[in-house]
GROMACS .gro file of C-alpha atoms in nm:
model
  215
    1MET     CA    1   0.676  -0.680  -3.009
    2GLN     CA    2   0.635  -1.026  -3.157
    3ASN     CA    3   0.386  -1.159  -3.412
    4GLY     CA    4   0.188  -0.838  -3.393
    5MET     CA    5   0.146  -0.869  -3.016
    6ILE     CA    6   0.237  -0.570  -2.802
    7ASP     CA    7   0.464  -0.644  -2.507
    8LEU     CA    8   0.272  -0.601  -2.184
    9TYR     CA    9   0.466  -0.400  -1.930
   10VAL     CA   10   0.322  -0.201  -1.644
   11ARG     CA   11   0.545   0.000  -1.415
   12GLY     CA   12   0.437  -0.015  -1.056
   13ASN     CA   13   0.482  -0.127  -0.700
   14ASN     CA   14   0.284  -0.212  -0.389
   15SER     CA   15   0.066  -0.450  -0.591
   16VAL     CA   16  -0.162  -0.719  -0.456
   17ALA     CA   17  -0.151  -1.074  -0.587
   18TYR     CA   18  -0.374  -1.022  -0.888
   19SER     CA   19  -0.470  -1.388  -0.913
   20GLU     CA   20  -0.647  -1.342  -0.581
   21ILE     CA   21  -0.880  -1.055  -0.672
   22TYR     CA   22  -1.114  -1.253  -0.897
   23SER     CA   23  -1.461  -1.321  -0.765
   24SER     CA   24  -1.490  -1.663  -0.601
   25PHE     CA   25  -1.807  -1.746  -0.797
   26ALA     CA   26  -1.607  -1.806  -1.115
   27SER     CA   27  -1.653  -2.166  -1.229
   28GLU     CA   28  -1.403  -2.166  -1.514
   29LYS     CA   29  -1.126  -1.922  -1.441
   30ASN     CA   30  -0.931  -2.027  -1.749
   31SER     CA   31  -1.190  -1.851  -1.966
   32TYR     CA   32  -1.095  -1.515  -1.815
   33ILE     CA   33  -0.835  -1.275  -1.951
   34SER     CA   34  -0.497  -1.283  -1.778
   35ASP     CA   35  -0.412  -1.095  -1.460
   36LEU     CA   36  -0.158  -0.889  -1.652
   37LEU     CA   37  -0.406  -0.789  -1.921
   38LEU     CA   38  -0.653  -0.685  -1.651
   39LEU     CA   39  -0.380  -0.471  -1.498
   40VAL     CA   40  -0.305  -0.304  -1.832
   41ILE     CA   41  -0.675  -0.219  -1.875
   42ASN     CA   42  -0.711  -0.066  -1.531
   43ASN     CA   43  -0.385   0.124  -1.554
   44ASP     CA   44  -0.461   0.286  -1.891
   45SER     CA   45  -0.810   0.262  -2.043
   46SER     CA   46  -0.686   0.430  -2.363
   47LYS     CA   47  -0.531   0.096  -2.461
   48VAL     CA   48  -0.879  -0.058  -2.493
   49ARG     CA   49  -1.031  -0.090  -2.842
   50LYS     CA   50  -1.390  -0.201  -2.902
   51HIS     CA   51  -1.496  -0.399  -3.207
   52GLY     CA   52  -1.868  -0.460  -3.195
   53GLU     CA   53  -1.924  -0.712  -2.916
   54THR     CA   54  -1.553  -0.771  -2.853
   55TYR     CA   55  -1.269  -0.578  -2.696
   56GLU     CA   56  -0.904  -0.568  -2.798
   57VAL     CA   57  -0.609  -0.484  -2.574
   58ALA     CA   58  -0.246  -0.531  -2.676
   59GLY     CA   59  -0.347  -0.757  -2.964
   60VAL     CA   60  -0.568  -0.980  -2.747
   61ARG     CA   61  -0.941  -1.001  -2.827
   62PHE     CA   62  -1.201  -1.098  -2.568
   63THR     CA   63  -1.566  -1.044  -2.472
   64ALA     CA   64  -1.719  -0.873  -2.168
   65ASP     CA   65  -1.798  -1.204  -1.999
   66GLN     CA   66  -1.426  -1.287  -2.003
   67ILE     CA   67  -1.352  -0.991  -1.776
   68PRO     CA   68  -1.344  -1.110  -1.413
   69LYS     CA   69  -1.540  -0.941  -1.137
   70ILE     CA   70  -1.313  -0.801  -0.869
   71ASP     CA   71  -1.394  -0.954  -0.530
   72THR     CA   72  -1.385  -0.681  -0.266
   73ASN     CA   73  -1.376  -0.943   0.009
   74LYS     CA   74  -1.018  -1.016  -0.097
   75LEU     CA   75  -0.907  -0.653  -0.094
   76LEU     CA   76  -0.776  -0.444   0.195
   77GLU     CA   77  -0.866  -0.091   0.298
   78ILE     CA   78  -0.602   0.182   0.296
   79LYS     CA   79  -0.549   0.373   0.620
   80ALA     CA   80  -0.311   0.651   0.715
   81CYS     CA   81  -0.001   0.583   0.924
   82ASN     CA   82   0.156   0.879   1.104
   83ASN     CA   83  -0.080   1.106   0.905
   84ILE     CA   84   0.049   0.967   0.574
   85ILE     CA   85  -0.196   0.785   0.349
   86ASP     CA   86  -0.034   0.589   0.066
   87PHE     CA   87  -0.256   0.458  -0.215
   88GLY     CA   88   0.034   0.289  -0.390
   89GLN     CA   89   0.056   0.243  -0.767
   90ASN     CA   90  -0.115  -0.016  -0.987
   91HIS     CA   91  -0.281  -0.127  -0.665
   92TYR     CA   92  -0.629  -0.266  -0.593
   93PHE     CA   93  -0.796  -0.181  -0.263
   94LYS     CA   94  -1.144  -0.127  -0.121
   95TYR     CA   95  -1.341   0.150   0.047
   96VAL     CA   96  -1.608   0.057   0.300
   97SER     CA   97  -1.876   0.327   0.304
   98SER     CA   98  -2.079   0.423   0.611
   99ASP     CA   99  -2.356   0.181   0.511
  100GLY     CA  100  -2.110  -0.108   0.531
  101LYS     CA  101  -2.094  -0.165   0.155
  102GLU     CA  102  -1.756  -0.251   0.000
  103HIS     CA  103  -1.637  -0.068  -0.312
  104ALA     CA  104  -1.347  -0.173  -0.538
  105LEU     CA  105  -1.088   0.089  -0.632
  106PHE     CA  106  -0.758   0.098  -0.817
  107THR     CA  107  -0.462   0.336  -0.821
  108ASN     CA  108  -0.323   0.383  -1.170
  109ASP     CA  109  -0.069   0.632  -1.304
  110LYS     CA  110  -0.331   0.912  -1.294
  111GLY     CA  111  -0.453   0.849  -0.940
  112VAL     CA  112  -0.732   0.671  -0.755
  113GLY     CA  113  -1.042   0.558  -0.944
  114VAL     CA  114  -1.295   0.281  -1.000
  115PRO     CA  115  -1.136  -0.007  -1.199
  116TYR     CA  116  -1.219   0.047  -1.566
  117SER     CA  117  -1.259  -0.328  -1.608
  118GLU     CA  118  -1.574  -0.310  -1.393
  119HIS     CA  119  -1.729  -0.069  -1.643
  120MET     CA  120  -1.626  -0.288  -1.934
  121ARG     CA  121  -1.789  -0.598  -1.793
  122GLY     CA  122  -2.117  -0.406  -1.746
  123ALA     CA  123  -2.116  -0.341  -1.371
  124GLU     CA  124  -2.348  -0.071  -1.239
  125HIS     CA  125  -2.184   0.271  -1.199
  126ASP     CA  126  -2.051   0.305  -0.844
  127ALA     CA  127  -2.113   0.671  -0.761
  128VAL     CA  128  -2.001   0.625  -0.399
  129ALA     CA  129  -1.661   0.487  -0.499
  130GLN     CA  130  -1.623   0.757  -0.764
  131ARG     CA  131  -1.695   1.030  -0.511
  132TYR     CA  132  -1.442   0.882  -0.271
  133ALA     CA  133  -1.179   0.858  -0.545
  134LEU     CA  134  -1.232   1.215  -0.663
  135PHE     CA  135  -1.192   1.345  -0.308
  136TRP     CA  136  -0.843   1.196  -0.274
  137ARG     CA  137  -0.744   1.294  -0.626
  138TYR     CA  138  -0.846   1.648  -0.535
  139MET     CA  139  -0.621   1.628  -0.230
  140MET     CA  140  -0.326   1.575  -0.464
  141ASN     CA  141  -0.368   1.931  -0.597
  142ASP     CA  142  -0.135   2.207  -0.480
  143ASP     CA  143  -0.430   2.404  -0.348
  144PRO     CA  144  -0.735   2.196  -0.247
  145VAL     CA  145  -0.905   2.485  -0.066
  146TYR     CA  146  -1.206   2.471  -0.300
  147VAL     CA  147  -1.282   2.113  -0.208
  148GLY     CA  148  -1.563   2.269  -0.006
  149LEU     CA  149  -1.745   2.350  -0.330
  150THR     CA  150  -1.797   1.979  -0.391
  151TYR     CA  151  -1.786   1.827  -0.043
  152SER     CA  152  -1.958   1.945   0.273
  153ASN     CA  153  -1.769   1.982   0.599
  154ASP     CA  154  -1.934   1.662   0.720
  155ASP     CA  155  -1.815   1.483   0.404
  156ILE     CA  156  -1.459   1.603   0.459
  157ASP     CA  157  -1.463   1.504   0.825
  158GLU     CA  158  -1.600   1.160   0.737
  159PHE     CA  159  -1.334   1.090   0.474
  160MET     CA  160  -1.057   1.212   0.703
  161LYS     CA  161  -1.180   1.013   1.002
  162HIS     CA  162  -1.228   0.702   0.789
  163ALA     CA  163  -0.871   0.733   0.660
  164GLY     CA  164  -0.729   0.786   1.009
  165ILE     CA  165  -0.611   1.141   0.935
  166GLU     CA  166  -0.576   1.363   1.240
  167ASN     CA  167  -0.570   1.742   1.255
  168GLY     CA  168  -0.247   1.901   1.136
  169PHE     CA  169  -0.023   1.835   0.837
  170PHE     CA  170  -0.090   1.516   0.643
  171THR     CA  171   0.056   1.364   0.327
  172VAL     CA  172  -0.123   1.187   0.041
  173ARG     CA  173   0.083   0.955  -0.180
  174MET     CA  174  -0.009   0.794  -0.512
  175GLY     CA  175   0.279   0.611  -0.674
  176ASN     CA  176   0.580   0.843  -0.696
  177ARG     CA  177   0.366   1.154  -0.641
  178GLU     CA  178   0.273   1.309  -0.308
  179ALA     CA  179   0.113   1.621  -0.166
  180THR     CA  180   0.118   1.760   0.187
  181GLN     CA  181  -0.189   1.946   0.312
  182TYR     CA  182  -0.307   2.094   0.642
  183TYR     CA  183  -0.630   1.979   0.808
  184THR     CA  184  -0.779   2.201   1.078
  185LYS     CA  185  -1.094   2.217   1.290
  186SER     CA  186  -1.199   2.547   1.126
  187GLU     CA  187  -1.519   2.546   0.917
  188ASN     CA  188  -1.345   2.570   0.579
  189HIS     CA  189  -1.071   2.318   0.670
  190THR     CA  190  -0.795   2.547   0.546
  191LEU     CA  191  -0.473   2.657   0.714
  192ASP     CA  192  -0.589   2.914   0.967
  193ILE     CA  193  -0.343   3.095   1.193
  194PRO     CA  194  -0.495   3.274   1.498
  195TYR     CA  195  -0.419   3.644   1.525
  196GLY     CA  196  -0.086   3.693   1.701
  197GLU     CA  197   0.026   3.332   1.647
  198ASP     CA  198   0.379   3.295   1.518
  199LEU     CA  199   0.379   3.093   1.195
  200TRP     CA  200   0.705   2.927   1.300
  201CYS     CA  201   0.528   2.774   1.599
  202LEU     CA  202   0.351   2.535   1.364
  203GLU     CA  203   0.492   2.184   1.370
  204TYR     CA  204   0.588   2.051   1.026
  205PRO     CA  205   0.639   1.685   0.936
  206SER     CA  206   0.985   1.557   1.029
  207ASN     CA  207   1.088   1.530   0.662
  208TYR     CA  208   1.023   1.901   0.596
  209ARG     CA  209   1.254   2.189   0.686
  210PHE     CA  210   1.211   2.557   0.603
  211TRP     CA  211   0.901   2.478   0.393
  212GLU     CA  212   1.086   2.225   0.175
  213LYS     CA  213   1.098   1.847   0.177
  214ILE     CA  214   1.429   1.687   0.267
  215ASP     CA  215   1.556   1.330   0.228
   0.00000   0.00000   0.00000
């Protein structure tokens, strides 16, 4: 800490080049807050202080029009590979909904969500992105069986298909956290074992043995 300024440090990996996420319509990029400050805001909104018409983060004061719009055209979608979907950490990405619209998202230490900086600069609430984010955050729970209370079977199938998740065991990763779930064709999408089926006939991911993860 120097001259009353808080050191800016954000732990993370799998980050995009933050200087490339600003909207291309910006005419004077130098008037915007730094990439690092934007990252701090989106990683932990509790660091934001509001003083009338100005904001303060880590000793830096700025106005809403100094917060850059995130350009979804410069972001990538996240898809599963080998039934593992990895949202990274401190990572910007986009979700393309069924109507073809692109939605900006960010993975912070708490999970997937809409970038808080978008709210700060006055962007309209993105309910579609929020619903998408909450679905995957729910999948990080130990027991997501009640996801059906919020999402219909069609919703679940759409999210899974969009992510490239196939039936069977799949893993969701967010930073250094992960959860392994089971996706079936049954109506409630829970682990269902037909009568007379031996549980040990189920095929687990290669990095699991006797119900436990191995290195």
